[in-house]
Amino acid sequence: MEGGGRVSWMKYGSAVSLFVVLLAFWFRSPQRAGLDDRLDAVLSSLLRAERKVGMNNVARPKVAIGFGGCVDLIVDGVSLLNKIGLPATDQPLHHDYLENPEQLAQSFAYFFAPGAAAERFMLNDTLFSELVEGARDLPGNRWAVGGNAPVMAGRMATEGCDVLLGGSFSPDFTDVLSQHITVAGNAVEEPDIHLILEYPSGATWGRYTSRRANRYIIHSDDHNPYLDSMEEFAKKLTDFEPDLVVVGGLQMMDNFPFQSGERGALLSRLADLLTSSSPPIGIHFEMASFVEESIMEDLLHYVIPHADSLGMNEQELPNLLSLLKGSNITVLSDPNPRVATVLDQMREVYRILNQRHKDAAAQSEADGAEAQAKPLTRLHVHTLAFQAMIVTRGSKWKNTMSATAKASLTANRHVCGSNDIDPSKARLIMDDSFSISRQEGSQRIPLQETRPVSCWHEEDYEICVAPVLVCTEVFQTAGGGDNISAAGLVLQI
Ligand SMILES: *[C@@H]1O[C@H](CO)[C@@H](O)[C@H](O)[C@H]1NC(C)=O
Ligand SMILES: *[C@@H]1O[C@H](CO)[C@@H](O)[C@H](O)[C@H]1NC(C)=O
Ligand SMILES: CC(=O)N[C@H]1CO[C@H](CO)[C@@H](O)[C@@H]1O
């Protein structure tokens, strides 16, 4: 009886599965075609928005960018950890910096599973050398010019700017830079190396599976934490007469074993540099992964008050906000947040920083001192699914809609590693509509394929949101934020 039942089931089984496959095809295919049409429409509309404004075509805009740089050694993260024989830990744990293999395993596991971007200082030179040696002959590895400042410089030069780059590089490093980049800094023999452990979405390490593509960066710099190009940069800055100054790469100071007072002195010197120009020029500060509370406090004191514009990702935004609200650093946040959540956090950062600015200005007036700090007039947040900007109305920043579109396109171009966007390697993960705030009764904005960048006014600013055509065949995630931020800035100078 039983056997007979099984035979007949098997006989029909294949017919049933064929039917299931056909059914699935019948259900999915029109939907998939619809999705493709939608993607094509969004892509062509974003490209149109990007092209809508040219660059300032009178002269090449001049941008001065600091600080530092390195050589990136990019590898598949899991392959490297396997090669050096580091077993997957069963205890994901956050560490401010890394001292031994066990901490590396725990820290990597902590960020790998959610797929959150992270960057940590390695205090153990022996272990760092072992990792670099392991990565050197790992198949599929790549070397690239790295560091926030050189990557942003490269993108800006490609987009038609003349760039002054503050960093200390080796001669062969300087040779590969664009002819539109002038280096200000000392020559060094051994450039700092950053190990970039990339992983795709769905990669596995032990019992962990990554929820999205991202990277874990390990650095152990000798030059960059000291901002040792700052004096040369300052000297050349006056003659260069930049239209915009960009500051990035300061996370190399995070958890670095400075002598007491050393870091404060360096950042205070930077503050002098940022306030020395007259008339004042636009200053953009690109945040990064910071975990040391005291350096974040220093940034809030020496750097952020002098910046007109800030750029950051979905991890760095809640981190800055919690610090501004007097809470602790947040090391790990949702790597795929909703638009409403991000916009609420952006509004709050914008409001708190500008309130601080007003208070400081009132204070200096009362003291009869000259106010040096500036209000924040631009805030750009890059996430996997979308780009969002807040720009003060009537401020110096132009073309916010096109800049948001360009930032979004650059996200795909960078991660896929190709200037031409292939819709078959892209996916929209932003919902069909989004709420502009988590407050109850907030307006919902539909994502219109033919007008994918949504912009509207609130208070004294404009907000623009653009969906990202998320790359599904990842070439590289590291450096994404820098390319995206620089691309967004280029159209706004
Ligand atoms: C540094 O790393 C090596 C392994 O590469 C390890 O044997 C050593 O214990 C580590 N040092 C410290 C201080 O943890
Ligand atoms: C903040 O950090 C301090 C020191 O590390 C800790 O004692 C405190 O519990 C933390 N507070 C919160 C709210 O996490
Ligand atoms: C997509 C893209 O252009 N990515 C670039 C990011 O910046 C680096 C450094 O300038 C370039 O090498 C990448 O090609």
GROMACS .gro file of N, CA and C in nm, residues 257-379:
model
  369
  257PRO      N    1   4.762   5.573   1.967
  257PRO     CA    2   4.826   5.601   2.097
  257PRO      C    3   4.909   5.729   2.096
  258PHE      N    4   4.841   5.843   2.095
  258PHE     CA    5   4.910   5.973   2.100
  258PHE      C    6   4.967   5.998   2.239
  259GLN      N    7   5.071   6.083   2.245
  259GLN     CA    8   5.114   6.137   2.374
  259GLN      C    9   5.003   6.230   2.423
  260SER      N   10   4.998   6.250   2.553
  260SER     CA   11   4.892   6.334   2.607
  260SER      C   12   4.899   6.475   2.549
  261GLY      N   13   4.786   6.526   2.503
  261GLY     CA   14   4.780   6.663   2.451
  261GLY      C   15   4.815   6.676   2.304
  262GLU      N   16   4.874   6.570   2.247
  262GLU     CA   17   4.921   6.577   2.110
  262GLU      C   18   4.807   6.593   2.009
  263ARG      N   19   4.705   6.512   2.029
  263ARG     CA   20   4.593   6.515   1.935
  263ARG      C   21   4.520   6.650   1.940
  264GLY      N   22   4.498   6.699   2.061
  264GLY     CA   23   4.431   6.828   2.076
  264GLY      C   24   4.509   6.939   2.007
  265ALA      N   25   4.643   6.934   2.017
  265ALA     CA   26   4.726   7.037   1.956
  265ALA      C   27   4.713   7.031   1.803
  266LEU      N   28   4.712   6.909   1.749
  266LEU     CA   29   4.699   6.895   1.604
  266LEU      C   30   4.564   6.949   1.555
  267LEU      N   31   4.458   6.913   1.627
  267LEU     CA   32   4.325   6.956   1.583
  267LEU      C   33   4.305   7.105   1.604
  268SER      N   34   4.371   7.158   1.705
  268SER     CA   35   4.362   7.301   1.727
  268SER      C   36   4.432   7.376   1.612
  269ARG      N   37   4.543   7.320   1.567
  269ARG     CA   38   4.614   7.377   1.451
  269ARG      C   39   4.524   7.372   1.327
  270LEU      N   40   4.453   7.260   1.314
  270LEU     CA   41   4.360   7.245   1.201
  270LEU      C   42   4.250   7.350   1.209
  271ALA      N   43   4.198   7.374   1.330
  271ALA     CA   44   4.094   7.474   1.348
  271ALA      C   45   4.145   7.611   1.303
  272ASP      N   46   4.270   7.643   1.337
  272ASP     CA   47   4.329   7.771   1.295
  272ASP      C   48   4.331   7.780   1.143
  273LEU      N   49   4.373   7.669   1.083
  273LEU     CA   50   4.382   7.666   0.937
  273LEU      C   51   4.245   7.690   0.874
  274LEU      N   52   4.143   7.627   0.931
  274LEU     CA   53   4.009   7.636   0.873
  274LEU      C   54   3.948   7.774   0.890
  275THR      N   55   3.994   7.848   0.991
  275THR     CA   56   3.935   7.980   1.014
  275THR      C   57   4.022   8.092   0.959
  276SER      N   58   4.137   8.055   0.897
  276SER     CA   59   4.233   8.160   0.860
  276SER      C   60   4.198   8.231   0.730
  277SER      N   61   4.117   8.167   0.646
  277SER     CA   62   4.095   8.227   0.514
  277SER      C   63   4.000   8.346   0.523
  278SER      N   64   4.032   8.447   0.446
  278SER     CA   65   3.941   8.560   0.440
  278SER      C   66   3.941   8.610   0.296
  279PRO      N   67   3.824   8.620   0.232
  279PRO     CA   68   3.693   8.588   0.291
  279PRO      C   69   3.680   8.439   0.315
  280PRO      N   70   3.588   8.401   0.404
  280PRO     CA   71   3.574   8.259   0.437
  280PRO      C   72   3.534   8.176   0.314
  281ILE      N   73   3.592   8.057   0.302
  281ILE     CA   74   3.555   7.968   0.192
  281ILE      C   75   3.471   7.853   0.247
  282GLY      N   76   3.397   7.789   0.159
  282GLY     CA   77   3.315   7.675   0.200
  282GLY      C   78   3.404   7.562   0.249
  283ILE      N   79   3.362   7.500   0.359
  283ILE     CA   80   3.438   7.387   0.414
  283ILE      C   81   3.346   7.266   0.430
  284HIS      N   82   3.389   7.155   0.372
  284HIS     CA   83   3.313   7.031   0.388
  284HIS      C   84   3.394   6.936   0.474
  285PHE      N   85   3.328   6.875   0.573
  285PHE     CA   86   3.396   6.774   0.654
  285PHE      C   87   3.331   6.638   0.629
  286GLU      N   88   3.412   6.542   0.586
  286GLU     CA   89   3.362   6.407   0.565
  286GLU      C   90   3.389   6.326   0.691
  287MET      N   91   3.282   6.282   0.755
  287MET     CA   92   3.296   6.205   0.879
  287MET      C   93   3.350   6.066   0.843
  288ALA      N   94   3.361   5.981   0.938
  288ALA     CA   95   3.401   5.843   0.914
  288ALA      C   96   3.370   5.767   1.041
  289SER      N   97   3.422   5.645   1.044
  289SER     CA   98   3.396   5.557   1.156
  289SER      C   99   3.480   5.598   1.277
  290PHE      N  100   3.416   5.663   1.374
  290PHE     CA  101   3.487   5.702   1.497
  290PHE      C  102   3.427   5.626   1.614
  291VAL      N  103   3.510   5.573   1.703
  291VAL     CA  104   3.457   5.506   1.821
  291VAL      C  105   3.509   5.564   1.951
  292GLU      N  106   3.615   5.646   1.942
  292GLU     CA  107   3.672   5.702   2.064
  292GLU      C  108   3.594   5.828   2.098
  293GLU      N  109   3.533   5.827   2.214
  293GLU     CA  110   3.446   5.937   2.251
  293GLU      C  111   3.521   6.071   2.258
  294SER      N  112   3.644   6.067   2.309
  294SER     CA  113   3.716   6.193   2.329
  294SER      C  114   3.753   6.257   2.196
  295ILE      N  115   3.777   6.177   2.092
  295ILE     CA  116   3.809   6.241   1.963
  295ILE      C  117   3.683   6.300   1.902
  296MET      N  118   3.569   6.235   1.925
  296MET     CA  119   3.443   6.291   1.876
  296MET      C  120   3.418   6.426   1.945
  297GLU      N  121   3.448   6.434   2.073
  297GLU     CA  122   3.434   6.560   2.144
  297GLU      C  123   3.526   6.666   2.083
  298ASP      N  124   3.648   6.624   2.051
  298ASP     CA  125   3.743   6.716   1.987
  298ASP      C  126   3.691   6.764   1.852
  299LEU      N  127   3.632   6.674   1.776
  299LEU     CA  128   3.577   6.714   1.646
  299LEU      C  129   3.466   6.816   1.664
  300LEU      N  130   3.383   6.793   1.767
  300LEU     CA  131   3.273   6.886   1.792
  300LEU      C  132   3.325   7.022   1.835
  301HIS      N  133   3.446   7.023   1.885
  301HIS     CA  134   3.504   7.148   1.932
  301HIS      C  135   3.588   7.218   1.824
  302TYR      N  136   3.672   7.140   1.755
  302TYR     CA  137   3.771   7.200   1.665
  302TYR      C  138   3.731   7.200   1.517
  303VAL      N  139   3.651   7.105   1.475
  303VAL     CA  140   3.630   7.089   1.331
  303VAL      C  141   3.487   7.120   1.286
  304ILE      N  142   3.391   7.051   1.346
  304ILE     CA  143   3.252   7.062   1.301
  304ILE      C  144   3.199   7.206   1.305
  305PRO      N  145   3.231   7.287   1.408
  305PRO     CA  146   3.180   7.425   1.408
  305PRO      C  147   3.230   7.510   1.291
  306HIS      N  148   3.340   7.468   1.227
  306HIS     CA  149   3.395   7.547   1.117
  306HIS      C  150   3.349   7.495   0.981
  307ALA      N  151   3.277   7.383   0.981
  307ALA     CA  152   3.233   7.324   0.854
  307ALA      C  153   3.096   7.378   0.814
  308ASP      N  154   3.083   7.413   0.686
  308ASP     CA  155   2.953   7.453   0.632
  308ASP      C  156   2.873   7.331   0.591
  309SER      N  157   2.947   7.223   0.563
  309SER     CA  158   2.884   7.105   0.504
  309SER      C  159   2.942   6.980   0.569
  310LEU      N  160   2.855   6.880   0.591
  310LEU     CA  161   2.900   6.752   0.647
  310LEU      C  162   2.853   6.638   0.558
  311GLY      N  163   2.937   6.535   0.544
  311GLY     CA  164   2.899   6.415   0.470
  311GLY      C  165   2.922   6.294   0.559
  312MET      N  166   2.831   6.197   0.553
  312MET     CA  167   2.846   6.079   0.639
  312MET      C  168   2.754   5.968   0.593
  313ASN      N  169   2.774   5.846   0.648
  313ASN     CA  170   2.688   5.735   0.612
  313ASN      C  171   2.587   5.705   0.724
  314GLU      N  172   2.512   5.597   0.704
  314GLU     CA  173   2.401   5.566   0.796
  314GLU      C  174   2.449   5.519   0.933
  315GLN      N  175   2.578   5.484   0.945
  315GLN     CA  176   2.633   5.447   1.076
  315GLN      C  177   2.679   5.572   1.149
  316GLU      N  178   2.739   5.663   1.073
  316GLU     CA  179   2.802   5.781   1.133
  316GLU      C  180   2.699   5.884   1.179
  317LEU      N  181   2.585   5.888   1.109
  317LEU     CA  182   2.479   5.983   1.146
  317LEU      C  183   2.424   5.958   1.287
  318PRO      N  184   2.375   5.837   1.317
  318PRO     CA  185   2.326   5.815   1.454
  318PRO      C  186   2.436   5.828   1.559
  319ASN      N  187   2.558   5.797   1.520
  319ASN     CA  188   2.670   5.810   1.613
  319ASN      C  189   2.689   5.957   1.653
  320LEU      N  190   2.693   6.045   1.552
  320LEU     CA  191   2.709   6.188   1.579
  320LEU      C  192   2.589   6.240   1.658
  321LEU      N  193   2.470   6.197   1.618
  321LEU     CA  194   2.350   6.246   1.685
  321LEU      C  195   2.348   6.207   1.832
  322SER      N  196   2.383   6.082   1.863
  322SER     CA  197   2.375   6.042   2.003
  322SER      C  198   2.477   6.120   2.085
  323LEU      N  199   2.590   6.151   2.026
  323LEU     CA  200   2.688   6.230   2.098
  323LEU      C  201   2.636   6.372   2.122
  324LEU      N  202   2.572   6.430   2.019
  324LEU     CA  203   2.518   6.566   2.032
  324LEU      C  204   2.409   6.570   2.139
  325LYS      N  205   2.341   6.457   2.156
  325LYS     CA  206   2.234   6.454   2.256
  325LYS      C  207   2.285   6.411   2.392
  326GLY      N  208   2.417   6.400   2.403
  326GLY     CA  209   2.475   6.371   2.533
  326GLY      C  210   2.477   6.225   2.571
  327SER      N  211   2.449   6.135   2.474
  327SER     CA  212   2.460   5.993   2.508
  327SER      C  213   2.593   5.939   2.459
  328ASN      N  214   2.610   5.809   2.477
  328ASN     CA  215   2.734   5.746   2.436
  328ASN      C  216   2.740   5.728   2.284
  329ILE      N  217   2.858   5.697   2.238
  329ILE     CA  218   2.880   5.659   2.099
  329ILE      C  219   2.791   5.540   2.065
  330THR      N  220   2.734   5.538   1.944
  330THR     CA  221   2.666   5.416   1.899
  330THR      C  222   2.757   5.349   1.798
  331VAL      N  223   2.801   5.231   1.828
  331VAL     CA  224   2.900   5.163   1.745
  331VAL      C  225   2.835   5.098   1.624
  332LEU      N  226   2.715   5.046   1.644
  332LEU     CA  227   2.649   4.972   1.537
  332LEU      C  228   2.504   5.015   1.527
  333SER      N  229   2.463   5.058   1.404
  333SER     CA  230   2.324   5.095   1.382
  333SER      C  231   2.271   5.014   1.266
  334ASP      N  232   2.141   5.024   1.241
  334ASP     CA  233   2.077   4.953   1.130
  334ASP      C  234   2.149   4.987   1.000
  335PRO      N  235   2.209   4.888   0.931
  335PRO     CA  236   2.280   4.920   0.806
  335PRO      C  237   2.185   4.949   0.690
  336ASN      N  238   2.056   4.931   0.712
  336ASN     CA  239   1.960   4.955   0.604
  336ASN      C  240   1.839   5.032   0.657
  337PRO      N  241   1.862   5.155   0.702
  337PRO     CA  242   1.754   5.228   0.770
  337PRO      C  243   1.649   5.281   0.673
  338ARG      N  244   1.533   5.312   0.726
  338ARG     CA  245   1.425   5.371   0.645
  338ARG      C  246   1.454   5.520   0.622
  339VAL      N  247   1.394   5.572   0.514
  339VAL     CA  248   1.412   5.714   0.481
  339VAL      C  249   1.366   5.801   0.597
  340ALA      N  250   1.248   5.771   0.652
  340ALA     CA  251   1.192   5.855   0.759
  340ALA      C  252   1.288   5.864   0.878
  341THR      N  253   1.348   5.750   0.914
  341THR     CA  254   1.440   5.748   1.027
  341THR      C  255   1.560   5.837   1.001
  342VAL      N  256   1.618   5.822   0.881
  342VAL     CA  257   1.737   5.900   0.848
  342VAL      C  258   1.704   6.049   0.842
  343LEU      N  259   1.590   6.083   0.781
  343LEU     CA  260   1.554   6.225   0.770
  343LEU      C  261   1.533   6.287   0.908
  344ASP      N  262   1.468   6.212   0.998
  344ASP     CA  263   1.449   6.265   1.134
  344ASP      C  264   1.583   6.289   1.203
  345GLN      N  265   1.675   6.195   1.184
  345GLN     CA  266   1.808   6.212   1.245
  345GLN      C  267   1.881   6.331   1.183
  346MET      N  268   1.866   6.347   1.051
  346MET     CA  269   1.933   6.460   0.984
  346MET      C  270   1.877   6.593   1.033
  347ARG      N  271   1.742   6.601   1.044
  347ARG     CA  272   1.681   6.725   1.093
  347ARG      C  273   1.735   6.759   1.231
  348GLU      N  274   1.749   6.656   1.314
  348GLU     CA  275   1.794   6.681   1.450
  348GLU      C  276   1.940   6.728   1.454
  349VAL      N  277   2.025   6.663   1.375
  349VAL     CA  278   2.166   6.704   1.370
  349VAL      C  279   2.174   6.848   1.320
  350TYR      N  280   2.098   6.879   1.215
  350TYR     CA  281   2.098   7.013   1.158
  350TYR      C  282   2.051   7.115   1.263
  351ARG      N  283   1.944   7.080   1.333
  351ARG     CA  284   1.888   7.173   1.430
  351ARG      C  285   1.985   7.194   1.547
  352ILE      N  286   2.039   7.085   1.601
  352ILE     CA  287   2.126   7.098   1.718
  352ILE      C  288   2.254   7.175   1.683
  353LEU      N  289   2.315   7.141   1.569
  353LEU     CA  290   2.440   7.209   1.534
  353LEU      C  291   2.416   7.357   1.509
  354ASN      N  292   2.304   7.390   1.445
  354ASN     CA  293   2.279   7.532   1.419
  354ASN      C  294   2.240   7.607   1.547
  355GLN      N  295   2.174   7.536   1.639
  355GLN     CA  296   2.144   7.599   1.768
  355GLN      C  297   2.274   7.626   1.843
  356ARG      N  298   2.364   7.527   1.840
  356ARG     CA  299   2.495   7.547   1.904
  356ARG      C  300   2.567   7.666   1.843
  357HIS      N  301   2.557   7.677   1.711
  357HIS     CA  302   2.623   7.788   1.644
  357HIS      C  303   2.566   7.921   1.690
  358LYS      N  304   2.433   7.927   1.699
  358LYS     CA  305   2.368   8.052   1.743
  358LYS      C  306   2.411   8.088   1.885
  359ASP      N  307   2.412   7.985   1.972
  359ASP     CA  308   2.451   8.009   2.110
  359ASP      C  309   2.595   8.060   2.119
  360ALA      N  310   2.683   7.996   2.039
  360ALA     CA  311   2.824   8.035   2.042
  360ALA      C  312   2.840   8.177   1.989
  361ALA      N  313   2.765   8.212   1.885
  361ALA     CA  314   2.774   8.346   1.827
  361ALA      C  315   2.727   8.450   1.929
  362ALA      N  316   2.617   8.419   1.998
  362ALA     CA  317   2.566   8.511   2.099
  362ALA      C  318   2.668   8.529   2.211
  363GLN      N  319   2.730   8.417   2.247
  363GLN     CA  320   2.830   8.420   2.352
  363GLN      C  321   2.949   8.508   2.312
  364SER      N  322   2.999   8.489   2.187
  364SER     CA  323   3.115   8.570   2.150
  364SER      C  324   3.078   8.717   2.137
  365GLU      N  325   2.954   8.744   2.098
  365GLU     CA  326   2.913   8.884   2.090
  365GLU      C  327   2.914   8.946   2.230
  366ALA      N  328   2.860   8.868   2.325
  366ALA     CA  329   2.858   8.916   2.464
  366ALA      C  330   3.000   8.940   2.516
  367ASP      N  331   3.092   8.853   2.470
  367ASP     CA  332   3.232   8.866   2.515
  367ASP      C  333   3.310   8.968   2.434
  368GLY      N  334   3.249   9.020   2.330
  368GLY     CA  335   3.319   9.114   2.244
  368GLY      C  336   3.424   9.048   2.157
  369ALA      N  337   3.415   8.914   2.143
  369ALA     CA  338   3.512   8.841   2.060
  369ALA      C  339   3.457   8.826   1.918
  370GLU      N  340   3.547   8.793   1.828
  370GLU     CA  341   3.505   8.775   1.690
  370GLU      C  342   3.452   8.633   1.672
  371ALA      N  343   3.331   8.619   1.618
  371ALA     CA  344   3.275   8.486   1.598
  371ALA      C  345   3.342   8.420   1.478
  372GLN      N  346   3.388   8.297   1.498
  372GLN     CA  347   3.457   8.230   1.389
  372GLN      C  348   3.382   8.111   1.334
  373ALA      N  349   3.293   8.058   1.415
  373ALA     CA  350   3.222   7.938   1.373
  373ALA      C  351   3.120   7.973   1.265
  374LYS      N  352   3.076   7.870   1.193
  374LYS     CA  353   2.980   7.891   1.084
  374LYS      C  354   2.856   7.806   1.108
  375PRO      N  355   2.744   7.850   1.053
  375PRO     CA  356   2.626   7.764   1.062
  375PRO      C  357   2.643   7.645   0.966
  376LEU      N  358   2.573   7.537   0.992
  376LEU     CA  359   2.575   7.423   0.901
  376LEU      C  360   2.469   7.448   0.793
  377THR      N  361   2.512   7.449   0.667
  377THR     CA  362   2.416   7.479   0.560
  377THR      C  363   2.395   7.361   0.465
  378ARG      N  364   2.469   7.252   0.489
  378ARG     CA  365   2.454   7.137   0.399
  378ARG      C  366   2.486   7.010   0.476
  379LEU      N  367   2.399   6.910   0.459
  379LEU     CA  368   2.420   6.781   0.524
  379LEU      C  369   2.383   6.673   0.425
   0.00000   0.00000   0.00000
